[in-house]
Short mmCIF file of C-alpha atoms in Angstrom, two decimals:
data_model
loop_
_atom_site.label_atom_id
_atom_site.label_comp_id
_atom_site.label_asym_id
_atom_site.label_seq_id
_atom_site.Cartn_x
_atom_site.Cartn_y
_atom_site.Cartn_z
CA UNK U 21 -19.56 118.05 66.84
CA UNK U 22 -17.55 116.17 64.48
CA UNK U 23 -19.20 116.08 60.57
CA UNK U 24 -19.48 113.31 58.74
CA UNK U 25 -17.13 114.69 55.91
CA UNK U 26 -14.59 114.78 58.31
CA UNK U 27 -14.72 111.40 59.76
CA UNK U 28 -14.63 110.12 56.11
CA UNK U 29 -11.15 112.48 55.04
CA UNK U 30 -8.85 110.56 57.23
CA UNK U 31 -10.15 107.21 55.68
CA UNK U 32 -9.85 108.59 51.96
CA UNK U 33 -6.24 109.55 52.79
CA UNK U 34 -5.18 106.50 54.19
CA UNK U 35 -6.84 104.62 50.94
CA UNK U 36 -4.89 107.30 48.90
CA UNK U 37 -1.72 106.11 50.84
CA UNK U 38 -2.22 102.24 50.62
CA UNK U 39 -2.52 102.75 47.02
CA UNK U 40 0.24 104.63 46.40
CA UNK U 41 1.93 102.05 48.23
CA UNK U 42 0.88 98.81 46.27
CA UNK U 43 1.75 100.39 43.00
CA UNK U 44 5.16 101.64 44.21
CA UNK U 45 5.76 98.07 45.49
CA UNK U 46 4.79 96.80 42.32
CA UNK U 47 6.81 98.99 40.19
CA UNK U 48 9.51 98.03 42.47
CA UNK U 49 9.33 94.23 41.79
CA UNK U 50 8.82 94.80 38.18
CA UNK U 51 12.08 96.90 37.87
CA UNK U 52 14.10 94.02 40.17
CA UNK U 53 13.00 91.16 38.12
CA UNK U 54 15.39 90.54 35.42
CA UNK U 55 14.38 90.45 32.09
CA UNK U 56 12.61 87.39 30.51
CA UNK U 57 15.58 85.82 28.89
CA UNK U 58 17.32 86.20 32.11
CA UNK U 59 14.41 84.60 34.57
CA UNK U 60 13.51 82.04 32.30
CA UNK U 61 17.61 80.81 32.24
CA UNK U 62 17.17 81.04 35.84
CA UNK U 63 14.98 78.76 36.23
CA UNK U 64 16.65 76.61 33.34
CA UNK U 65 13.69 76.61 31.26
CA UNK U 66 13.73 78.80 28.08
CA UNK U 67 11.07 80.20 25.88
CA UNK U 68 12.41 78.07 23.35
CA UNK U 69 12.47 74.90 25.43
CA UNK U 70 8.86 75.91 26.41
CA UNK U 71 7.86 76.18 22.78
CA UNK U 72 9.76 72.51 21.88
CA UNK U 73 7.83 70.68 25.00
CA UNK U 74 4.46 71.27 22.93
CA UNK U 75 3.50 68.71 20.85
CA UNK U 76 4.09 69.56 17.02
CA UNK U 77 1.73 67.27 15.05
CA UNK U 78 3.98 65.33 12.47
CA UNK U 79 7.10 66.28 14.33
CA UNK U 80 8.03 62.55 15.50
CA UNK U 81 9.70 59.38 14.57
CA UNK U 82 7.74 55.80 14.34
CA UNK U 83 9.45 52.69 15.67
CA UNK U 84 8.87 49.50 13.86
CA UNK U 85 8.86 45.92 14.32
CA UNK U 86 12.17 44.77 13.24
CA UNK U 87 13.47 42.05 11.38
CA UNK U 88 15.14 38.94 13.45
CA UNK U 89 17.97 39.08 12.06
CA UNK U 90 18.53 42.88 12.80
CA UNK U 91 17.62 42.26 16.30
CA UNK U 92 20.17 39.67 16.50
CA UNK U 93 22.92 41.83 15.07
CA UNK U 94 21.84 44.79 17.36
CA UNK U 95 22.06 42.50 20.37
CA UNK U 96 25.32 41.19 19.43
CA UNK U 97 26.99 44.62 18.49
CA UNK U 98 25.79 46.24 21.69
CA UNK U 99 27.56 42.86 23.56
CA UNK U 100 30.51 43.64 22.32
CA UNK U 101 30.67 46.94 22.84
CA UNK U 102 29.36 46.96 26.33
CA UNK U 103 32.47 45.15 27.36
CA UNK U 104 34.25 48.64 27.48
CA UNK U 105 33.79 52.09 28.02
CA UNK U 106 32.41 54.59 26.67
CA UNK U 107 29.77 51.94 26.33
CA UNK U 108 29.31 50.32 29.68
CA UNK U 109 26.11 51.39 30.34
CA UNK U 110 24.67 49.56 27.08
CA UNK U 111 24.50 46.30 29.31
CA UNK U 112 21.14 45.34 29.42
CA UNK U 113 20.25 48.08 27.88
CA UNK U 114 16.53 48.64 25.89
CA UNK U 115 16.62 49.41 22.25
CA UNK U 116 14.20 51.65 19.76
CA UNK U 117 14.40 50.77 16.44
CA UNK U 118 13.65 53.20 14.04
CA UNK U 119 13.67 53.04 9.37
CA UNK U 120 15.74 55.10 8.20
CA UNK U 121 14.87 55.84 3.97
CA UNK U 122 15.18 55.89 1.22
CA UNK U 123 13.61 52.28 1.04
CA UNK U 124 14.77 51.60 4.69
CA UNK U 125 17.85 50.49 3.49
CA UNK U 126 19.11 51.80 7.04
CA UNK U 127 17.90 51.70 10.57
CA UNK U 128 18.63 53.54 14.34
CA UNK U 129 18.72 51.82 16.85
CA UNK U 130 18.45 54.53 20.06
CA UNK U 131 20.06 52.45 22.75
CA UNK U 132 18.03 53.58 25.91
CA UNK U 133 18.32 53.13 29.88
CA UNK U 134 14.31 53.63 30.94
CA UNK U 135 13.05 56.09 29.42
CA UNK U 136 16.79 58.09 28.69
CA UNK U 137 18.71 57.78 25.10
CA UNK U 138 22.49 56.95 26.21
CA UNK U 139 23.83 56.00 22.63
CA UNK U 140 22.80 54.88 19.45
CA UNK U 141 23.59 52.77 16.19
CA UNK U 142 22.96 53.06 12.14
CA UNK U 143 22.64 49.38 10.53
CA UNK U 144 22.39 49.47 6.95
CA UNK U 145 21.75 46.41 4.88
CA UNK U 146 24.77 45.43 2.89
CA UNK U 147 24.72 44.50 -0.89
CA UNK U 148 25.72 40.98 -0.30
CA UNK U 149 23.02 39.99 2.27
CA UNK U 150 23.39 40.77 5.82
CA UNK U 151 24.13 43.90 7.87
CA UNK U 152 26.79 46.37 8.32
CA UNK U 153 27.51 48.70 11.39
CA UNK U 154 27.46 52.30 9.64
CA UNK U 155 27.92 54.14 12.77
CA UNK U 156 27.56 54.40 16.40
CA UNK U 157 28.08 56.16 19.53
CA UNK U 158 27.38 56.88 22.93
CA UNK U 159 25.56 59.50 25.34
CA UNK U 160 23.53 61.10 26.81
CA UNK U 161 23.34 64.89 24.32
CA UNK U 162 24.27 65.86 20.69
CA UNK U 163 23.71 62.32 19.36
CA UNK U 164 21.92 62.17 15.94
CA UNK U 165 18.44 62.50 15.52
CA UNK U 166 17.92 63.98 18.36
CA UNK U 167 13.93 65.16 18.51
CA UNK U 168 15.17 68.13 20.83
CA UNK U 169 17.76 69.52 19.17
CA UNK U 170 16.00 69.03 16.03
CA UNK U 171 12.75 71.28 17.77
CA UNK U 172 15.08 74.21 19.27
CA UNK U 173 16.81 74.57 15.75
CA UNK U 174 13.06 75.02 14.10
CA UNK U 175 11.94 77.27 16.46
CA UNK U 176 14.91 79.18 16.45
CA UNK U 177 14.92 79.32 12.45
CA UNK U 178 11.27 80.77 12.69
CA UNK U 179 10.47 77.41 11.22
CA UNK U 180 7.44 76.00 13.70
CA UNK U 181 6.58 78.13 16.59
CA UNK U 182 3.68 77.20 19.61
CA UNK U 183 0.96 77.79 17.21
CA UNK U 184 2.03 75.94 14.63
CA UNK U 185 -1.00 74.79 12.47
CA UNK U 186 0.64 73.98 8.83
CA UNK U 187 1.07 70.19 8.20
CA UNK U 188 4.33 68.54 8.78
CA UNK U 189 5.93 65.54 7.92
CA UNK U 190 9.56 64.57 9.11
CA UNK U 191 10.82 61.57 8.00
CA UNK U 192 14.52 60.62 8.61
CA UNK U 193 16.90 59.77 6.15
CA UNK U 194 20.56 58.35 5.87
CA UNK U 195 23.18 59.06 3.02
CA UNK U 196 26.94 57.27 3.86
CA UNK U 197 28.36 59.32 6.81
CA UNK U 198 25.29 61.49 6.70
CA UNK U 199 22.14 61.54 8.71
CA UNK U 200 19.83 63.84 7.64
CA UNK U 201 16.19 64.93 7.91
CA UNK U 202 13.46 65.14 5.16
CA UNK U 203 11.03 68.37 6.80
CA UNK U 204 8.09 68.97 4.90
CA UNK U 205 6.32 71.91 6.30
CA UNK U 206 3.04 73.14 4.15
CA UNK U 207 4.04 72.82 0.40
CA UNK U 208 7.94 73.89 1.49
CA UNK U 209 10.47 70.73 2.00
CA UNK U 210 13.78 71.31 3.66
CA UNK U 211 16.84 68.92 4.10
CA UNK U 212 18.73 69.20 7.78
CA UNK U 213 21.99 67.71 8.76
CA UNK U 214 20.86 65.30 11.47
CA UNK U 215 23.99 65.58 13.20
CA UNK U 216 24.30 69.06 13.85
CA UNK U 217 21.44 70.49 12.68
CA UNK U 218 21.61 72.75 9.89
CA UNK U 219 19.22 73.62 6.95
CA UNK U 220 20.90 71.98 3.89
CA UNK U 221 20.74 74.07 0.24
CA UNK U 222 19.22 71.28 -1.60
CA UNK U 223 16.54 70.41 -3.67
CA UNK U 224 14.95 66.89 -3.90
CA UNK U 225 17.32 66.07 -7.38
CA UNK U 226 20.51 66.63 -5.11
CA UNK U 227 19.26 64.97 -1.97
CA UNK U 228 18.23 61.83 -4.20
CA UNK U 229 21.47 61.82 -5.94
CA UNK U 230 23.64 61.88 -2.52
CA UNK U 231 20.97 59.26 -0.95
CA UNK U 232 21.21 57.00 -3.81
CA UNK U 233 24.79 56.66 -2.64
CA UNK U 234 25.88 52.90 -1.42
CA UNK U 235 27.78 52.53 1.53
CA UNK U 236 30.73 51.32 1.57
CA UNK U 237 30.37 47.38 3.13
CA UNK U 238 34.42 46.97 3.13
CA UNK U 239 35.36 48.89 5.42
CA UNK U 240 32.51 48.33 8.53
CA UNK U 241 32.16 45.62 10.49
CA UNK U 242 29.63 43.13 9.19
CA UNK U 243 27.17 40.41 10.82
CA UNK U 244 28.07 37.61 8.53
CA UNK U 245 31.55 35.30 7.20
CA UNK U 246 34.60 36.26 9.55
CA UNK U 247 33.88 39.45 11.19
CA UNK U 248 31.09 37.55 13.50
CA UNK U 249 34.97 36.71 15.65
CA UNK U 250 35.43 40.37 15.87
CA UNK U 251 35.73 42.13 19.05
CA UNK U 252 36.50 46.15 19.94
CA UNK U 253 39.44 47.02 21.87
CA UNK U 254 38.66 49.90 24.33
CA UNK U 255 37.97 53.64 22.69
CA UNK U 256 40.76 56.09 22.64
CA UNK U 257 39.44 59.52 22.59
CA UNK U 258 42.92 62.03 23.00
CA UNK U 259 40.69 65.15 24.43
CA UNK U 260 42.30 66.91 21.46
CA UNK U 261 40.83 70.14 19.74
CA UNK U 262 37.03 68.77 18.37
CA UNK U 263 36.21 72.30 16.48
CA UNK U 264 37.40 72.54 13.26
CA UNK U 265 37.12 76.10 12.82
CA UNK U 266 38.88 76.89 16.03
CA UNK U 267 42.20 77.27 13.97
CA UNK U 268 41.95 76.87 9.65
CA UNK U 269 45.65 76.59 9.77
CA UNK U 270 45.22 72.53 9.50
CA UNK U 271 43.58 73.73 5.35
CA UNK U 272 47.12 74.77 4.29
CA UNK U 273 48.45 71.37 5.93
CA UNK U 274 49.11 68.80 3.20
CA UNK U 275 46.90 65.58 2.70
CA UNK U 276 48.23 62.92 4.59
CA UNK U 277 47.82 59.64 3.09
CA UNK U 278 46.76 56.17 3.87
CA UNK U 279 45.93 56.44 7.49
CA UNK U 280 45.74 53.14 9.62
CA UNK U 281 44.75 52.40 13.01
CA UNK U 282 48.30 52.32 14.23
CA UNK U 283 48.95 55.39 12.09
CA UNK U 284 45.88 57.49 13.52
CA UNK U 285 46.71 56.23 16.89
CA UNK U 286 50.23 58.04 16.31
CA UNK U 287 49.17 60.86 14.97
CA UNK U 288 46.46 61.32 17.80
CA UNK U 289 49.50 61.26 20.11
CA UNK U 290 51.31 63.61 18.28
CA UNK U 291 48.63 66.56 17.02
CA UNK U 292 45.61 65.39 19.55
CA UNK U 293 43.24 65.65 16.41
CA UNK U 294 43.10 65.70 12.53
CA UNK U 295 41.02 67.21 10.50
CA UNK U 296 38.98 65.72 7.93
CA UNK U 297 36.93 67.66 5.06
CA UNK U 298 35.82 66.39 1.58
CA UNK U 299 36.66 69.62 -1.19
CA UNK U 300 33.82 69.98 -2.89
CA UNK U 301 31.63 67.63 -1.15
CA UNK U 302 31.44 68.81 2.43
CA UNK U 303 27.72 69.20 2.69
CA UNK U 304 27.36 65.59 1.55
CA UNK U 305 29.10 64.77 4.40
CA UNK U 306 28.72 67.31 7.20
CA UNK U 307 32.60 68.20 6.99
CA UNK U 308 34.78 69.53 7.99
CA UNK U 309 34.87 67.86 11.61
CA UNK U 310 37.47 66.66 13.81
CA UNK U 311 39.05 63.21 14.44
CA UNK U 312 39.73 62.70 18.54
CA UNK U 313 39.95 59.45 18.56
CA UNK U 314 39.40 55.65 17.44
CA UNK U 315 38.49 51.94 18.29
CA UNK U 316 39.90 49.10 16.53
CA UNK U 317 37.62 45.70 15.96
CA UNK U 318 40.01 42.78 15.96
CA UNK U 319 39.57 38.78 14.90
CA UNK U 320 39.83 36.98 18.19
CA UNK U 321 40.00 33.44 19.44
CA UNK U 322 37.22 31.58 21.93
CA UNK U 323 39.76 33.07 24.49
CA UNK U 324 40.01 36.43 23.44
CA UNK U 325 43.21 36.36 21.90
CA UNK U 326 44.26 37.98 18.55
CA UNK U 327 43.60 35.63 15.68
CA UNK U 328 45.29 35.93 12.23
CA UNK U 329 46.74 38.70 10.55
CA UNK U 330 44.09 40.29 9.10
CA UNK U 331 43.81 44.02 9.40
CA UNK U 332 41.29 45.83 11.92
CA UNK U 333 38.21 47.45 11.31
CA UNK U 334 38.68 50.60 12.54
CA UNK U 335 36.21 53.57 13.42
CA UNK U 336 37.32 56.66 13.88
CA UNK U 337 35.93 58.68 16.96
CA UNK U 338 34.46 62.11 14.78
CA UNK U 339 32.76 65.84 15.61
CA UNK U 340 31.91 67.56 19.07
CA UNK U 341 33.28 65.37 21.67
CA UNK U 342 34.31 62.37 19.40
CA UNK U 343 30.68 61.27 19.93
CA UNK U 344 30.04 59.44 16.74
CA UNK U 345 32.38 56.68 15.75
CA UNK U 346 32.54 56.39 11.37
CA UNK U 347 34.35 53.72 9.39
CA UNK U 348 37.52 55.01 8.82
CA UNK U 349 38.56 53.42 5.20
CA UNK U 350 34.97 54.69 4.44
CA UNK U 351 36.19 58.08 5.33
CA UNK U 352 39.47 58.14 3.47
CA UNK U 353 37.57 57.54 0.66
CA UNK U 354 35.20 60.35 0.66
CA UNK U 355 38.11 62.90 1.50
CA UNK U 356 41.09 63.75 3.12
CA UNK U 357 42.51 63.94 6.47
CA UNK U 358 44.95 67.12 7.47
CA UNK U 359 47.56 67.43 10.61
CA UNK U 360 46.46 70.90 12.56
CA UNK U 361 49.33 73.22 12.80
CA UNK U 362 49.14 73.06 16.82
CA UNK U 363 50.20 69.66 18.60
CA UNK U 364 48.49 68.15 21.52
CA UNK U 365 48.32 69.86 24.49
CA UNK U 366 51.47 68.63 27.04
CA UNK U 367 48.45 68.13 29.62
CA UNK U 368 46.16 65.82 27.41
CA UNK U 369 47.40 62.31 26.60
CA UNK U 370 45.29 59.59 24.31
CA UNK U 371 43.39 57.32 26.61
CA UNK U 372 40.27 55.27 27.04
CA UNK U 373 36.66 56.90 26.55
CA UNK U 374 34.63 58.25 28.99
CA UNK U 375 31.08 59.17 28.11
CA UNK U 376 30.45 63.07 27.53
CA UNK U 377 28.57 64.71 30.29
CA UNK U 378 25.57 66.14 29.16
CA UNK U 379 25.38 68.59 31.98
CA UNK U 380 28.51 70.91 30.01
#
């Protein structure tokens, strides 16, 4: 006669087994899967793009209604520019307008293709009535103001987090040559380079001192009198060097002087890039960066054709990837430009823009 205790054995034993099983299995998969920072880059998310996909109360720009006359100059300037590449895709493009302070002296103007940012412009009103072009540029990553960058650099500062409950206000600011963020966080403000973000040392006296600055009307294209004829010719971006610190040799260079666009054209072809810093004042400006290229605005006739002698405006194609194109008499006057001790690369000749894949 079998007894019931040993009918039961065999079952306990294979329950005993099963067990041991399931947690070996387990420990198993716990030991392949790689570690967090690895799986989450796997599957291209990571904890910090998790945390900057939650919404952060106060951490977001307002459009506003514009004025008529800003729309007109937007549409115009976009026009123009859509005629050639980088800035192709701005052809029937939307538009987001947002103020810029102090006093919304400035606006952005996020140029957008559905619901994606593919370049953007900074229209400040000039002293004389009117509207200058302060800046633009185009794609798709690392323009100014960007909301995501801006959110990965705060969470990776410790700044805001997923659980963020202090109050915050952002509002978004523009100096000459400068965007910048105002972040007020609890009773803590901070000052970031909108550009490349980067907490700035300064208090509200020095960030009211550098925003008080005027820009300089001369030297960008304007909506009224003559420049109204003006046209671009096609970008030239020479694929030079676009890190500044990837060789310091250029700071022992000497200052080269009055720079035109024929003259940074040349020297484009020669060195691929020049540097630019302003001693003393780099913050100000987010220097030192890299010059890789230009794009001339000329006087032309109903049929396109060169008109007068007057000279160009010229913008000069500036930072990572030559993404943001700043007035380049603008920039000799806030510092210097320097030759970099390497020339261009035999392989890399100046040519017309392309737009900077985001993907790299």
């Amino acid at each position: 006669m079998i007894n019931k205790a040993g009918q039961k054995e065999p079952r306990g034993q294979r329950s005993r087994l099963l067990l041991c099983l399931i947690l070996g299995l387990a420990l198993f998969a716990a030991s392949a899967s790689p570690p967090p920072a690895l799986a989450s880059k796997s599957s291209r998310t990571t904890v910090t793009q998790a945390v900057m996909q939650e919404a952060v109360p106060g951490l977001a720009m307002k459009q506003i209604p514009s004025p008529e006359t800003l729309q007109t100059f937007t549409k115009e300037t976009i026009g123009k520019l859509s005629a050639h590449a980088p800035f192709t895709e701005w052809k029937d493009a939307g538009t987001e307008v947002y103020p810029l302070g102090p006093g919304t002296r400035s606006w952005l103007v996020n140029v957008m293709n559905g619901g994606q940012r593919i370049g953007y412009l900074i229209i400040s009103a000039a002293d004389q009535g009117g509207y200058v072009l302060s800046e633009y540029g185009a794609g798709t990553s690392g323009l100014p103001y960007s909301m995501l960058e801006l959110r990965q650099y705060l969470v990776q500062q410790g700044l805001i987090s997923s659980d963020h409950s202090a109050t915050i206000e952002l509002t978004p600011l523009y100096a000459p040559l400068l965007p910048l963020w105002k972040l007020t966080a609890g009773n803590e403000t901070f000052y970031l380079n909108a550009s490349v973000p980067e907490i700035l040392p300064w208090g509200p006296g020095q960030a009211n001192a550098i925003l008080g600055a005027k820009p300089d009307s001369a030297a960008m294209l304007s909506s009224s009198g003559a420049d109204q004829a003006r046209t671009p010719l096609p970008a030239l971006l020479s694929g030079g060097e676009d890190d500044p610190y990837a060789d310091l040799l250029w700071i022992t260079a000497p200052e080269l002087k009055t720079i035109n666009g024929a003259s940074l054209t040349a020297l484009l072809r020669e060195r691929g890039s020049l540097a630019f810093q302003s001693s003393g004042h780099n913050e100000a400006l987010g220097a030192p960066f890299m010059i890789t290229g230009s794009q001339s605005w000329l006087k032309t006739t109903s049929a396109g054709d060169a008109a007068g002698s007057e000279a160009a405006v010229v913008y000069a194609a500036a930072g990572p990837g030559g993404i943001r194109y700043l007035p380049l008499t603008a920039l000799q006057k806030a510092g210097t430009f320097h030759k970099p001790p390497i020339p261009l690369r035999g392989d890399t000749t100046l040519g017309a823009a392309s737009v900077p894949d985001s993907r790299q």
